Backbone as JSON Lines, residues from 0, in Angstrom:
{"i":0,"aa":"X","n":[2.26,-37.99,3.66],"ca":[2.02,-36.79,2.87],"c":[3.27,-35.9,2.93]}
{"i":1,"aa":"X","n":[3.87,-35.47,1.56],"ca":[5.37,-34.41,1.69],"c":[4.82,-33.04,1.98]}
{"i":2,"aa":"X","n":[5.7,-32.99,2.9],"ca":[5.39,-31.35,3.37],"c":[5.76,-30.44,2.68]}
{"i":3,"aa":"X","n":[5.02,-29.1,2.92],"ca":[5.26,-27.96,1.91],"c":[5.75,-27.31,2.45]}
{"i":4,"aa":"X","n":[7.17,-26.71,1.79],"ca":[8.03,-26.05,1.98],"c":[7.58,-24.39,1.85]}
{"i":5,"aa":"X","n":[8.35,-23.82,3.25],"ca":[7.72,-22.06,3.01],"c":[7.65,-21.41,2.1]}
{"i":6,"aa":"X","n":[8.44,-21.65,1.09],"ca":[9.01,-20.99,-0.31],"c":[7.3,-21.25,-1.03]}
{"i":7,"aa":"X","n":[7.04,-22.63,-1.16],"ca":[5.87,-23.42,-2.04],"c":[4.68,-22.36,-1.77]}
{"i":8,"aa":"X","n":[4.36,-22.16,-0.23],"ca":[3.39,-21.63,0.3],"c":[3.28,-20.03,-0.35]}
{"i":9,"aa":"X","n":[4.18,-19.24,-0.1],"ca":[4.51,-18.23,-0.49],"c":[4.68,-18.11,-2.03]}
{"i":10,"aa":"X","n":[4.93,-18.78,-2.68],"ca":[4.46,-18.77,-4.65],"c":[2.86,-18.91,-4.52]}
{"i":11,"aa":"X","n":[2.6,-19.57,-4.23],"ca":[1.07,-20.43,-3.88],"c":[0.15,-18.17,-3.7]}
{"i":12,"aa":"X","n":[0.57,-18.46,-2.21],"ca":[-0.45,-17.4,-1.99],"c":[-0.11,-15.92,-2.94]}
{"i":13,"aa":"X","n":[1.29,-16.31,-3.54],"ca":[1.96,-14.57,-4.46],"c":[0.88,-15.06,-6.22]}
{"i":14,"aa":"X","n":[0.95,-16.2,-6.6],"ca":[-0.4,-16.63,-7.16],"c":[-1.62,-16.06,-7.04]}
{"i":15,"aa":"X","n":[-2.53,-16.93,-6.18],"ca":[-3.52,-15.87,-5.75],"c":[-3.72,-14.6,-5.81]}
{"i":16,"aa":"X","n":[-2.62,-14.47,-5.08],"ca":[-3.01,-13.02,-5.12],"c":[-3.14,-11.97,-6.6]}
{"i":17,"aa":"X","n":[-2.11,-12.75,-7.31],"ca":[-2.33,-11.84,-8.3],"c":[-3.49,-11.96,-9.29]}
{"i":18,"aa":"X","n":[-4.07,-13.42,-8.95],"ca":[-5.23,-13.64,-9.41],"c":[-6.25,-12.85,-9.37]}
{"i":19,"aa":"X","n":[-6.41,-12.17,-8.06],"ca":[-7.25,-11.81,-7.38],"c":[-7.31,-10.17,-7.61]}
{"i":20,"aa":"X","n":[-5.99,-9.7,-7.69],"ca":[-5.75,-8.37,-8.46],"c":[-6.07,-7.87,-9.81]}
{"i":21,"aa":"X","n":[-5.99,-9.04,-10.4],"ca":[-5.95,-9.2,-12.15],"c":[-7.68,-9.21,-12.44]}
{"i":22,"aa":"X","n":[-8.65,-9.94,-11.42],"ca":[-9.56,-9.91,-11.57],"c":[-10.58,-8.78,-10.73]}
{"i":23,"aa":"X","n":[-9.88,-8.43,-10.35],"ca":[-10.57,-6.67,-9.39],"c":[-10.67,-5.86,-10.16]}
{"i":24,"aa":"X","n":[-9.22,-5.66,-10.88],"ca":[-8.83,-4.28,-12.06],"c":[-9.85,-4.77,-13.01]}
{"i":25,"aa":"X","n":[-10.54,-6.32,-13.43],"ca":[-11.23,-6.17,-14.5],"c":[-12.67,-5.96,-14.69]}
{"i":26,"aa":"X","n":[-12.99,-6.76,-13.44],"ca":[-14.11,-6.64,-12.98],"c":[-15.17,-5.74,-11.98]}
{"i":27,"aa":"X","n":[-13.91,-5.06,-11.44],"ca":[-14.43,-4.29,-10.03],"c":[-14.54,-5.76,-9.02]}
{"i":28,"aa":"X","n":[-14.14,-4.45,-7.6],"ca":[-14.64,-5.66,-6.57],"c":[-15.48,-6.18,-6.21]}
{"i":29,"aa":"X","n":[-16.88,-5.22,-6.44],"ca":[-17.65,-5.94,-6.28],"c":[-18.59,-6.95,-6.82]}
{"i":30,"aa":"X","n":[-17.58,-7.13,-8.11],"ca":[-18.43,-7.97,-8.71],"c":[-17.36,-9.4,-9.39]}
{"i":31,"aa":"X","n":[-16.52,-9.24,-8.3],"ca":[-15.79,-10.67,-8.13],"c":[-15.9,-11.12,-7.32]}
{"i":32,"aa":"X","n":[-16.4,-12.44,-7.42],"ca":[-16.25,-13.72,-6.8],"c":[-15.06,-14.77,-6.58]}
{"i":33,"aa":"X","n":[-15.11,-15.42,-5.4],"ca":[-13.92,-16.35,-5.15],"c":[-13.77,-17.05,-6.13]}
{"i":34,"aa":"X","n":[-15.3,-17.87,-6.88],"ca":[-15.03,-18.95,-8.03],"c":[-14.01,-18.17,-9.61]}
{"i":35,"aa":"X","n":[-14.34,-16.57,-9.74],"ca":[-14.08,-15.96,-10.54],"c":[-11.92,-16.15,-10.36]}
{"i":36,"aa":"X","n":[-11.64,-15.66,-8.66],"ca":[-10.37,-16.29,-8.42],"c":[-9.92,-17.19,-8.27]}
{"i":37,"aa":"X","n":[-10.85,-18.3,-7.97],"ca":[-10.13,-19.84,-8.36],"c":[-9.7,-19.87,-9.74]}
{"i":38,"aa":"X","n":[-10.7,-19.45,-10.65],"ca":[-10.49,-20.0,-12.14],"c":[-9.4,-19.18,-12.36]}
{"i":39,"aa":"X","n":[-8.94,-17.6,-12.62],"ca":[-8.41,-17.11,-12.55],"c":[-6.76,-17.69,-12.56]}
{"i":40,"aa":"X","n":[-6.66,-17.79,-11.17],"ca":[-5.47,-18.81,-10.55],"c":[-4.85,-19.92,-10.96]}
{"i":41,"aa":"X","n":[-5.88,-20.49,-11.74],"ca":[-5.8,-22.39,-12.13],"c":[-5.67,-23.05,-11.15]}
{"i":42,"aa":"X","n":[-6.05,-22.91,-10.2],"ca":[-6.42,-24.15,-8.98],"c":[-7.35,-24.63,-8.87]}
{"i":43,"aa":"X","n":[-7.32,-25.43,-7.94],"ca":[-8.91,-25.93,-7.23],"c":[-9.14,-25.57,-6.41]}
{"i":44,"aa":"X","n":[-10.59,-25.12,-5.47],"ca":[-10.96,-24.65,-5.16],"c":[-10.56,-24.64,-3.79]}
{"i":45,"aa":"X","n":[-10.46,-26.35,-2.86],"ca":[-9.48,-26.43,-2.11],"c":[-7.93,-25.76,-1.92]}
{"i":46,"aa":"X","n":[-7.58,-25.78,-2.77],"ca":[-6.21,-25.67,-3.03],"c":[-5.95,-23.88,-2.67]}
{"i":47,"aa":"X","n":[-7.14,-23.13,-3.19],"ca":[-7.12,-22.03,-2.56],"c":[-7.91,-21.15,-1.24]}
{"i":48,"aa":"X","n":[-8.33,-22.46,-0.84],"ca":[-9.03,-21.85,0.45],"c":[-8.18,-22.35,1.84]}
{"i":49,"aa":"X","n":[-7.41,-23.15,1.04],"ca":[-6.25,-23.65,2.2],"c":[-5.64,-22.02,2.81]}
{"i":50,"aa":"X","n":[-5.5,-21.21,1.76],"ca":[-4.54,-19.81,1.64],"c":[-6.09,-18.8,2.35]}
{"i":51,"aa":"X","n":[-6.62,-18.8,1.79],"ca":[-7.91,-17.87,2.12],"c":[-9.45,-18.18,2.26]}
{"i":52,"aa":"X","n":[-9.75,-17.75,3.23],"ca":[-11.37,-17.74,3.28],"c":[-12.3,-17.14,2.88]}
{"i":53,"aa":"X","n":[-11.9,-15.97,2.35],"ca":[-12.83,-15.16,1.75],"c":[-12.04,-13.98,0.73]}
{"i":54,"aa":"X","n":[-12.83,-13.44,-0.18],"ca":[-12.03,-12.46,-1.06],"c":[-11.85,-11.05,-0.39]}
{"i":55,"aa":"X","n":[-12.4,-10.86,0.6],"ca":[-12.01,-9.83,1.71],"c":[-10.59,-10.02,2.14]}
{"i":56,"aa":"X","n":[-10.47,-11.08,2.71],"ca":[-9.01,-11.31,3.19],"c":[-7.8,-11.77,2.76]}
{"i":57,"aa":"X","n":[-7.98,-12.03,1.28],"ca":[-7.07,-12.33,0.27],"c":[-6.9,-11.28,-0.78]}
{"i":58,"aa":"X","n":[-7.68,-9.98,-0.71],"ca":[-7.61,-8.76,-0.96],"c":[-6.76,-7.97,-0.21]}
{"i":59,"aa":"X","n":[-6.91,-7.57,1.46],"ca":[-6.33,-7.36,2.25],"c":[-4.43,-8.39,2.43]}
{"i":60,"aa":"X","n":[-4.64,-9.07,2.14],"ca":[-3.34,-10.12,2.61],"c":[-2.37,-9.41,1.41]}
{"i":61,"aa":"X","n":[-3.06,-9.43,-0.17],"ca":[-2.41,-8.49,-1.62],"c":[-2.16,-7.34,-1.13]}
{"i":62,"aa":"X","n":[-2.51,-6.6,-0.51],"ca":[-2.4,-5.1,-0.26],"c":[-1.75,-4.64,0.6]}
{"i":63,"aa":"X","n":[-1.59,-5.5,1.23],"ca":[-0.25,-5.57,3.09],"c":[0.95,-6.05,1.78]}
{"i":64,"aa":"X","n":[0.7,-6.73,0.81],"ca":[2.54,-7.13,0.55],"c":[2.77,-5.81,-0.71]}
{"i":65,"aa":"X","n":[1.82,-5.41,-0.9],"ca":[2.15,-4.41,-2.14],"c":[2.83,-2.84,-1.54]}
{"i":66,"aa":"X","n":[2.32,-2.61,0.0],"ca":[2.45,-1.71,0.56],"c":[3.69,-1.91,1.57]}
{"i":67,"aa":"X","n":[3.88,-3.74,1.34],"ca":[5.12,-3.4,2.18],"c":[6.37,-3.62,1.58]}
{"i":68,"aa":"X","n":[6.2,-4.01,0.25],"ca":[7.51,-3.83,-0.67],"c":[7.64,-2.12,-0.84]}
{"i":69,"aa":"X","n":[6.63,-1.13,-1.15],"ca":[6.94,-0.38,-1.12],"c":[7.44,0.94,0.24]}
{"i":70,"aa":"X","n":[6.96,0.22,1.33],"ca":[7.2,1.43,2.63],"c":[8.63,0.65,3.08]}
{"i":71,"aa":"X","n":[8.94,-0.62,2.43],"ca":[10.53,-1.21,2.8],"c":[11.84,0.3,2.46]}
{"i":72,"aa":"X","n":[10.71,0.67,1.25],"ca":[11.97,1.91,0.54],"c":[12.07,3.0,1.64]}
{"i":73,"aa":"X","n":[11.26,3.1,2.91],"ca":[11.35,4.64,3.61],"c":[11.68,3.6,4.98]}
{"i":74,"aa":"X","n":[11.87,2.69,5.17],"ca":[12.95,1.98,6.29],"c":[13.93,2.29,6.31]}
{"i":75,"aa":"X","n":[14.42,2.22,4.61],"ca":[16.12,2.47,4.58],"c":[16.39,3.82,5.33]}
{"i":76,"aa":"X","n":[15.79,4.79,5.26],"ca":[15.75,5.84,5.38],"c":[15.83,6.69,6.9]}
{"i":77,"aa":"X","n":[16.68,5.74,7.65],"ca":[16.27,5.99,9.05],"c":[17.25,6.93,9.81]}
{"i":78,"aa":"X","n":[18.12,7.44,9.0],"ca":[18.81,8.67,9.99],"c":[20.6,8.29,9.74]}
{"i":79,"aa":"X","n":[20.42,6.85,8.95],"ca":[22.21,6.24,9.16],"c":[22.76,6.63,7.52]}
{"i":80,"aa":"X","n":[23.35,7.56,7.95],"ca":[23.49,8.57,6.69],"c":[22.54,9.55,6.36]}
{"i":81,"aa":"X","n":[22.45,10.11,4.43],"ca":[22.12,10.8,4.45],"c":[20.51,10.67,3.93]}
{"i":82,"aa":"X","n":[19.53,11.78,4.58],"ca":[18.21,11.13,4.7],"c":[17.47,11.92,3.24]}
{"i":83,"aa":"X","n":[17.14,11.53,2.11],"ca":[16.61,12.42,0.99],"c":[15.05,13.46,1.54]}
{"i":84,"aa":"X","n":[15.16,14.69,1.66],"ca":[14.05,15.11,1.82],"c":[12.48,15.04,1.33]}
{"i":85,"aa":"X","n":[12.01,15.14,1.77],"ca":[10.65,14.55,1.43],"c":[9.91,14.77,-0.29]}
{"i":86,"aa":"X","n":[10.43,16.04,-0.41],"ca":[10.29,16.08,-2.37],"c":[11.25,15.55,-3.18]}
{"i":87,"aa":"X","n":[11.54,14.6,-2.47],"ca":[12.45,13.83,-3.26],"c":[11.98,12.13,-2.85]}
{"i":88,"aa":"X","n":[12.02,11.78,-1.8],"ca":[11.39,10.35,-0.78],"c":[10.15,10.34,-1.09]}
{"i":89,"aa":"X","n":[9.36,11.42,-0.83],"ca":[7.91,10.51,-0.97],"c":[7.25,10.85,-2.56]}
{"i":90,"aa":"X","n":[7.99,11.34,-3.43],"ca":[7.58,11.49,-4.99],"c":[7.94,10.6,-5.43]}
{"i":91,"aa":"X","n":[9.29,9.82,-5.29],"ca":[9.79,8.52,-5.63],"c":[8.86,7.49,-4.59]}
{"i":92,"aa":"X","n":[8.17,7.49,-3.78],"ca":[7.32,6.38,-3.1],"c":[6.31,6.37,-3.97]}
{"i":93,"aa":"X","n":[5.8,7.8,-3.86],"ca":[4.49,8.06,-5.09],"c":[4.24,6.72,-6.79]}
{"i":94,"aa":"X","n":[5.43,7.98,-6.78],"ca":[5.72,7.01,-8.71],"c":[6.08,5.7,-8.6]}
{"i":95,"aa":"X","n":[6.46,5.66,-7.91],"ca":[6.91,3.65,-7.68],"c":[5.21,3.03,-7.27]}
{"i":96,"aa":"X","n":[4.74,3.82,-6.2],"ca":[3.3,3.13,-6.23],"c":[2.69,2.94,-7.74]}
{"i":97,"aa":"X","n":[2.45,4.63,-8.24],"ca":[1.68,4.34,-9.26],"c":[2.34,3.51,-10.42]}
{"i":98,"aa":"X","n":[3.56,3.07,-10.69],"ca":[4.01,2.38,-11.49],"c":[3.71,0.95,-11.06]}
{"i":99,"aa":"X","n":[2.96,0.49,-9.8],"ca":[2.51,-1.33,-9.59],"c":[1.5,-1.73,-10.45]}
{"i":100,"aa":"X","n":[2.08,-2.8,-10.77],"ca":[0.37,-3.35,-11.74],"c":[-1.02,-2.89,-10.71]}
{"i":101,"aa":"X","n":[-1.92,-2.73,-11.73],"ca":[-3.31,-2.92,-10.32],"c":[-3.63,-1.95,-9.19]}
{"i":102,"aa":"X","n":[-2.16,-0.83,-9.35],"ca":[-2.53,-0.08,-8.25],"c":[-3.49,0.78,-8.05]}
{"i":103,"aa":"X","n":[-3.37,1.7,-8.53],"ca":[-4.25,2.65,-8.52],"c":[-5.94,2.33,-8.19]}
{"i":104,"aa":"X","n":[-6.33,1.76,-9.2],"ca":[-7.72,1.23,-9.34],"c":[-8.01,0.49,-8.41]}
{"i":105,"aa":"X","n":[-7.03,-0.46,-7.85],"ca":[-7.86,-1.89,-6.88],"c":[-7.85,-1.0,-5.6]}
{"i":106,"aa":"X","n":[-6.78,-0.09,-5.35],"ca":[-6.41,0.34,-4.14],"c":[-7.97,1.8,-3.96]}
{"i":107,"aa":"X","n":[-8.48,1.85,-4.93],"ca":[-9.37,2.75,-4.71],"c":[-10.89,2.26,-4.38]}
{"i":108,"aa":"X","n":[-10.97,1.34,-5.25],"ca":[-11.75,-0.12,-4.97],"c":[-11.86,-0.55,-4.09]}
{"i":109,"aa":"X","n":[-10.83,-0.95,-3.14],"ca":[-10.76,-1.37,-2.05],"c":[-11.32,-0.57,-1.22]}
{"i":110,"aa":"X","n":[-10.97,0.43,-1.09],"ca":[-10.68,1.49,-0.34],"c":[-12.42,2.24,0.39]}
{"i":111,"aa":"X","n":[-12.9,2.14,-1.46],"ca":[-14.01,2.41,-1.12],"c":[-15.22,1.27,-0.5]}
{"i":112,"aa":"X","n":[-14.33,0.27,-0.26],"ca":[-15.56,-0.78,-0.29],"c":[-15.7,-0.72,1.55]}
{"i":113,"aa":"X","n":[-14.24,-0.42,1.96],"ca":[-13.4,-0.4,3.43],"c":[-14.58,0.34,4.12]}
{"i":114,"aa":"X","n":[-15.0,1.37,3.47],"ca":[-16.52,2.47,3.64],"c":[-17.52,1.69,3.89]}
{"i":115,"aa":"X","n":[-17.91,0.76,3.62],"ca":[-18.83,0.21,3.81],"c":[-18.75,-1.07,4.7]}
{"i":116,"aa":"X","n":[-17.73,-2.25,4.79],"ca":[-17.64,-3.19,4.85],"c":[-16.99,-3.06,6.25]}
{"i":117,"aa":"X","n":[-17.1,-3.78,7.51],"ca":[-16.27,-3.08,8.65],"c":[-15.29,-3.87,8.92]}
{"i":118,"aa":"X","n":[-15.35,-5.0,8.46],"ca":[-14.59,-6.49,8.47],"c":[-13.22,-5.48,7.65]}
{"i":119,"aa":"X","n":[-13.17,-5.03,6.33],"ca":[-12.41,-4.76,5.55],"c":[-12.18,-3.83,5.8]}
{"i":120,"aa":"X","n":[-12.82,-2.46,6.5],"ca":[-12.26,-1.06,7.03],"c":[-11.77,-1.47,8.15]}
{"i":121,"aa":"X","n":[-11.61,-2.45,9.1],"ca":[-11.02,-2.8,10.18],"c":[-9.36,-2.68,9.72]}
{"i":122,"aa":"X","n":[-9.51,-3.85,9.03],"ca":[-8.01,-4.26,8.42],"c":[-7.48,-2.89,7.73]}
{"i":123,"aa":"X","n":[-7.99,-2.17,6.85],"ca":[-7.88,-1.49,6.08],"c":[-7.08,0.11,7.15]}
{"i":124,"aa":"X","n":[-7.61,0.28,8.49],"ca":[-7.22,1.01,9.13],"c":[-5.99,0.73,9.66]}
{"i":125,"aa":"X","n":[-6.06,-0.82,10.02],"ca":[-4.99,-1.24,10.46],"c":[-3.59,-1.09,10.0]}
{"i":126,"aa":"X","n":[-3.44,-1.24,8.6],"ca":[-2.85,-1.42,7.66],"c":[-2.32,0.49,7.2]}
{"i":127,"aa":"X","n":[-3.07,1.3,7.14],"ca":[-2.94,2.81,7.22],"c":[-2.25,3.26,8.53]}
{"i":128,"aa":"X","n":[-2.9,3.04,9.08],"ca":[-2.1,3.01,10.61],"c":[-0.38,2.62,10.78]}
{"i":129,"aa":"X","n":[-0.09,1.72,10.03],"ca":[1.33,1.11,9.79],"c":[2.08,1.95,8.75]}
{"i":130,"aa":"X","n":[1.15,2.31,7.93],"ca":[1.96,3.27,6.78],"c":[2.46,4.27,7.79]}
{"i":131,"aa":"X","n":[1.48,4.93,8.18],"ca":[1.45,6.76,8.76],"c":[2.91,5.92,9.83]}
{"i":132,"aa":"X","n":[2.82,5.02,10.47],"ca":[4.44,4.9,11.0],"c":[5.59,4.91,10.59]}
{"i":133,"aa":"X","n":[5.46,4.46,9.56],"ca":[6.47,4.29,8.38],"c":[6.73,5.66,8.21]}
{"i":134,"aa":"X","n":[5.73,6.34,7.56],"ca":[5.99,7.74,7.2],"c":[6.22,8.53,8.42]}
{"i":135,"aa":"X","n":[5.91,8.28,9.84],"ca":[6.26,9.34,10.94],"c":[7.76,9.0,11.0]}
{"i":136,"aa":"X","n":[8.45,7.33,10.84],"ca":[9.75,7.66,11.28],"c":[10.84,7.61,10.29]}
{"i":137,"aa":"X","n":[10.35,8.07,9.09],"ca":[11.06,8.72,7.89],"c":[10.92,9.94,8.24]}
{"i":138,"aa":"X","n":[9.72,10.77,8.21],"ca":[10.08,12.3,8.5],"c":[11.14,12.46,9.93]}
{"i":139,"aa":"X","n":[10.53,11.95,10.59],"ca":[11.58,12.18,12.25],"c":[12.89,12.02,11.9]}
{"i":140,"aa":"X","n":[13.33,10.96,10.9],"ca":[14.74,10.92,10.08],"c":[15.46,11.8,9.79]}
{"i":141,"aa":"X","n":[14.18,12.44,8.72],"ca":[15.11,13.67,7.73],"c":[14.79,15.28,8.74]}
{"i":142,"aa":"X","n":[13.63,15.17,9.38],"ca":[13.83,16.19,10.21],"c":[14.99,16.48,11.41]}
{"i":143,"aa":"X","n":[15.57,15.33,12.32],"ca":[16.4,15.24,12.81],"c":[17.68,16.03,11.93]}
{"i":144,"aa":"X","n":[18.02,15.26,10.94],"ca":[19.23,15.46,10.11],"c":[18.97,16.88,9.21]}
{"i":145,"aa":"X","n":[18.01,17.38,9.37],"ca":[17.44,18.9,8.49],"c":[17.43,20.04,9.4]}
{"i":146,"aa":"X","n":[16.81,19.56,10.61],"ca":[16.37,20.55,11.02],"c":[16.41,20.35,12.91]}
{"i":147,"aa":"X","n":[18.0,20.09,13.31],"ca":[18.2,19.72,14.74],"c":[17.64,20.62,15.68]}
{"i":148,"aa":"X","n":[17.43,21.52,15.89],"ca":[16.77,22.18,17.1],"c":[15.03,21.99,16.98]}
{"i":149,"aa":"X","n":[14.26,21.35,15.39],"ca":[13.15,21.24,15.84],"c":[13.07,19.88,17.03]}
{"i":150,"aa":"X","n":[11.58,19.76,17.36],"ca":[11.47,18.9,17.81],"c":[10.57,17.66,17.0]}
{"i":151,"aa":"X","n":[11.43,16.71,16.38],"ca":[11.05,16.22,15.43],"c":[10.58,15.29,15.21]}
{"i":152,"aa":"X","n":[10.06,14.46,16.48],"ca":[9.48,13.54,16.58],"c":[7.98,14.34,16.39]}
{"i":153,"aa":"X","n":[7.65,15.77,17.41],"ca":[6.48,15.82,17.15],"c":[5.86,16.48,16.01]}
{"i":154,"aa":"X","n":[6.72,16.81,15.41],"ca":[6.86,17.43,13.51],"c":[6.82,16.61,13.06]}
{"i":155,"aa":"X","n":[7.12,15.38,12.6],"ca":[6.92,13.9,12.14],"c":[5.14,13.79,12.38]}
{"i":156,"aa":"X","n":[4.92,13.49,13.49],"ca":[3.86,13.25,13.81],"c":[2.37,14.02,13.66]}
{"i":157,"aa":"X","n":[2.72,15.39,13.48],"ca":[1.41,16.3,12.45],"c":[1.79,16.24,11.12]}
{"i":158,"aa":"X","n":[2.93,16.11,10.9],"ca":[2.83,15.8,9.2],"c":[2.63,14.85,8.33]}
{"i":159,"aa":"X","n":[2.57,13.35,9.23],"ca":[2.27,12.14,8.36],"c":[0.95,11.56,7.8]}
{"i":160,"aa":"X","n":[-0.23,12.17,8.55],"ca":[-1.5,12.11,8.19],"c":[-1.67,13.0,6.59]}
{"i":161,"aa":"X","n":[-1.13,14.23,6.75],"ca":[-1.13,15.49,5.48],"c":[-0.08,14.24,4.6]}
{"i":162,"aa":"X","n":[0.39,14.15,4.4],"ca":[1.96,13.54,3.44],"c":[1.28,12.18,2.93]}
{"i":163,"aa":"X","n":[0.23,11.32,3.58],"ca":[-0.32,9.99,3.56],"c":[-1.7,10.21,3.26]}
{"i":164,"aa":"X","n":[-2.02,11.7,2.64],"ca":[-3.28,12.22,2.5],"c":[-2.7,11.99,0.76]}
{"i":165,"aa":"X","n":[-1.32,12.93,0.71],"ca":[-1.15,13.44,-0.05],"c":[-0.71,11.98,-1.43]}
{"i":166,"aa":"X","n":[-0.65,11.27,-0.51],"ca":[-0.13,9.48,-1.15],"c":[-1.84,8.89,-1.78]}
{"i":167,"aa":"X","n":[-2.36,9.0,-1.24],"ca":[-3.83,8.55,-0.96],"c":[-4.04,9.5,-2.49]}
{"i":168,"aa":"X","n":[-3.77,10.45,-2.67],"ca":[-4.41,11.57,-3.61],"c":[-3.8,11.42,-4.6]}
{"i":169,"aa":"X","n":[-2.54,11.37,-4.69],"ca":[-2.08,10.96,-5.56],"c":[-2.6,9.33,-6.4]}
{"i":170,"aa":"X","n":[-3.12,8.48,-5.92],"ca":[-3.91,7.16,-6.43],"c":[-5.4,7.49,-7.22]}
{"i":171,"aa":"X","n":[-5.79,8.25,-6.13],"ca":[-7.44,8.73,-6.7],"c":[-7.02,9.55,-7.77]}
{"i":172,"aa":"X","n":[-6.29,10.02,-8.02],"ca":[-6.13,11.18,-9.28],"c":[-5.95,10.24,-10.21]}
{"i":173,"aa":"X","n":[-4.78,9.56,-9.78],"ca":[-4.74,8.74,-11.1],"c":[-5.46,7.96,-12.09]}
{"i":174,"aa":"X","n":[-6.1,7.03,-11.05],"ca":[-6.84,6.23,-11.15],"c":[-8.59,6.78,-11.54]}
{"i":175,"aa":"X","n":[-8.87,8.04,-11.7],"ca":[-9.79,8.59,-12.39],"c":[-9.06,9.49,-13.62]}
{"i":176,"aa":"X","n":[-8.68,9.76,-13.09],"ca":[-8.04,11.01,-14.71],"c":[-6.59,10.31,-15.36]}
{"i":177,"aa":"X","n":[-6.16,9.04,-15.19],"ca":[-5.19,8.88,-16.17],"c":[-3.77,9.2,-16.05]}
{"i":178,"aa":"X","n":[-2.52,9.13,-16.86],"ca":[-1.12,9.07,-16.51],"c":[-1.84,10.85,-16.37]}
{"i":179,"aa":"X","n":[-1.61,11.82,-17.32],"ca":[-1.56,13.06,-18.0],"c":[-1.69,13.81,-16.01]}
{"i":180,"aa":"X","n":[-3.16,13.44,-15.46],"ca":[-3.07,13.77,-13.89],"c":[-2.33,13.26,-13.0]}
{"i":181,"aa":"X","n":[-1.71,11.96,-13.4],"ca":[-0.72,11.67,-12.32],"c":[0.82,12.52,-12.67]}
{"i":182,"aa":"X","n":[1.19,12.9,-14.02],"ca":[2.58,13.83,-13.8],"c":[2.06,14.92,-13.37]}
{"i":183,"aa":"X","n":[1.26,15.36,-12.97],"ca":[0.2,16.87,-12.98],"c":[0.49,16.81,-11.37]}
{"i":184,"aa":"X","n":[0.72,15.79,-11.13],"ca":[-0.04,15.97,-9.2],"c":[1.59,15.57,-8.6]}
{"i":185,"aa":"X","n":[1.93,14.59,-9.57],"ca":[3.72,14.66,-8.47],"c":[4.11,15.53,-8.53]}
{"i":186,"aa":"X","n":[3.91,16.86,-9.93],"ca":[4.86,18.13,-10.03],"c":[4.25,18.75,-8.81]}
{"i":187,"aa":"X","n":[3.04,18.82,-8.51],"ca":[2.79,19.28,-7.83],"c":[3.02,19.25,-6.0]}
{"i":188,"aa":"X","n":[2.55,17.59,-5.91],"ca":[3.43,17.26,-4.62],"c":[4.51,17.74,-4.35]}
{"i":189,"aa":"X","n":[5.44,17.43,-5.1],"ca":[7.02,17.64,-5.04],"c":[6.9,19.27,-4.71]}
{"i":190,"aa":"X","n":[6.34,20.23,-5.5],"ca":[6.89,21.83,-5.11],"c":[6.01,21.87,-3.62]}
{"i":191,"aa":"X","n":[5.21,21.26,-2.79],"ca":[4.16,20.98,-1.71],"c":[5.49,20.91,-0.75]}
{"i":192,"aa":"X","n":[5.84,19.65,-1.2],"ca":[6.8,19.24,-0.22],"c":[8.27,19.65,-0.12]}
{"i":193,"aa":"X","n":[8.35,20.55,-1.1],"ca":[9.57,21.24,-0.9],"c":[9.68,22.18,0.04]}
{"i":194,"aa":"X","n":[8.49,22.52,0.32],"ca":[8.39,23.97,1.37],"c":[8.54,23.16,2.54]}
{"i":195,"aa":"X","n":[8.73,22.51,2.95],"ca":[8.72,22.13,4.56],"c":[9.86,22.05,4.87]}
């Protein structure tokens, strides 16, 4: 039997997944089924349970790579040079989110299902938990380089829950009221986050 190369695996499950996205945004989550993402996909049914066991965790697996192409952008951001302040960094994180296929809606979908489901609010915390790091050692970044006599690790650290509230809010707006509330709420973020 020829072995599958990492690359193969990784098209394979970036497949899926979008299968699985494409059919959330249309259907809602809760009313997709795995067979709904096999067909979806064009595989067989094997062929995708090799990748996943359930649409819980092939939901979750989409949402760790969507969140980590985008928190890759506040890595750069670590203090080696110059660090963009936060009405500028996290409005451009914002709009780049809401500009992903699928975002808004699946991520609210999800989100709400995370409420109910503990298997999926497990992961789902897990996964928030990693952001708010992301976002504590971007602020500790630009606070360092802004503002040297605070102490900015622990200024980082009360502000990333508020700032990852404010990420979170920015999705639900959208994703109920349309583009018209999402330029409505970055103008708004942005003058939020200018004051700090």
């Amino acid at each position: 039997m020829p072995k599958v190369s990492e690359e193969h695996r990784l098209a394979m499950r970036e497949r899926i997944q979008q299968a699985a996205l494409e059919c959330v945004a249309e259907k809602g989550f809760s009313n997709v089924s795995m067979g709904d993402i096999i067909a979806a996909a064009g595989l067989s049914a094997g062929a995708v349970y090799v990748y996943y066991r359930s649409k819980e965790e092939l939901i979750v697996d989409a949402g760790r790579r969507v969140f980590a192409e985008r928190m890759g952008a506040l890595e750069g951001l670590d203090g080696h040079g110059s660090v963009p302040p936060p009405d500028q960094a996290i409005v451009a994180l914002m709009a780049g989110l809401m500009r992903m296929d699928f975002f808004p809606g699946v991520a609210v979908q999800v989100w709400g299902e995370a409420v109910r489901n503990e298997r999926l609010g497990e992961v789902a915390r897990s996964i928030l938990n990693q952001i708010r790091g992301h976002i504590e050692t971007y602020l500790e970044a630009w606070m360092r380089a802004s503002r040297p006599s605070e102490d900015a690790e622990l200024q980082a650290r009360r502000l990333a829950p508020a700032v990852m509230g404010l990420i979170q809010g920015c999705a639900i707006q959208s994703a109920l009221a349309g583009e018209d509330a999402e330029t409505a709420y970055l103008d708004s973020a942005r003058t939020l986050l200018a004051a700090l």
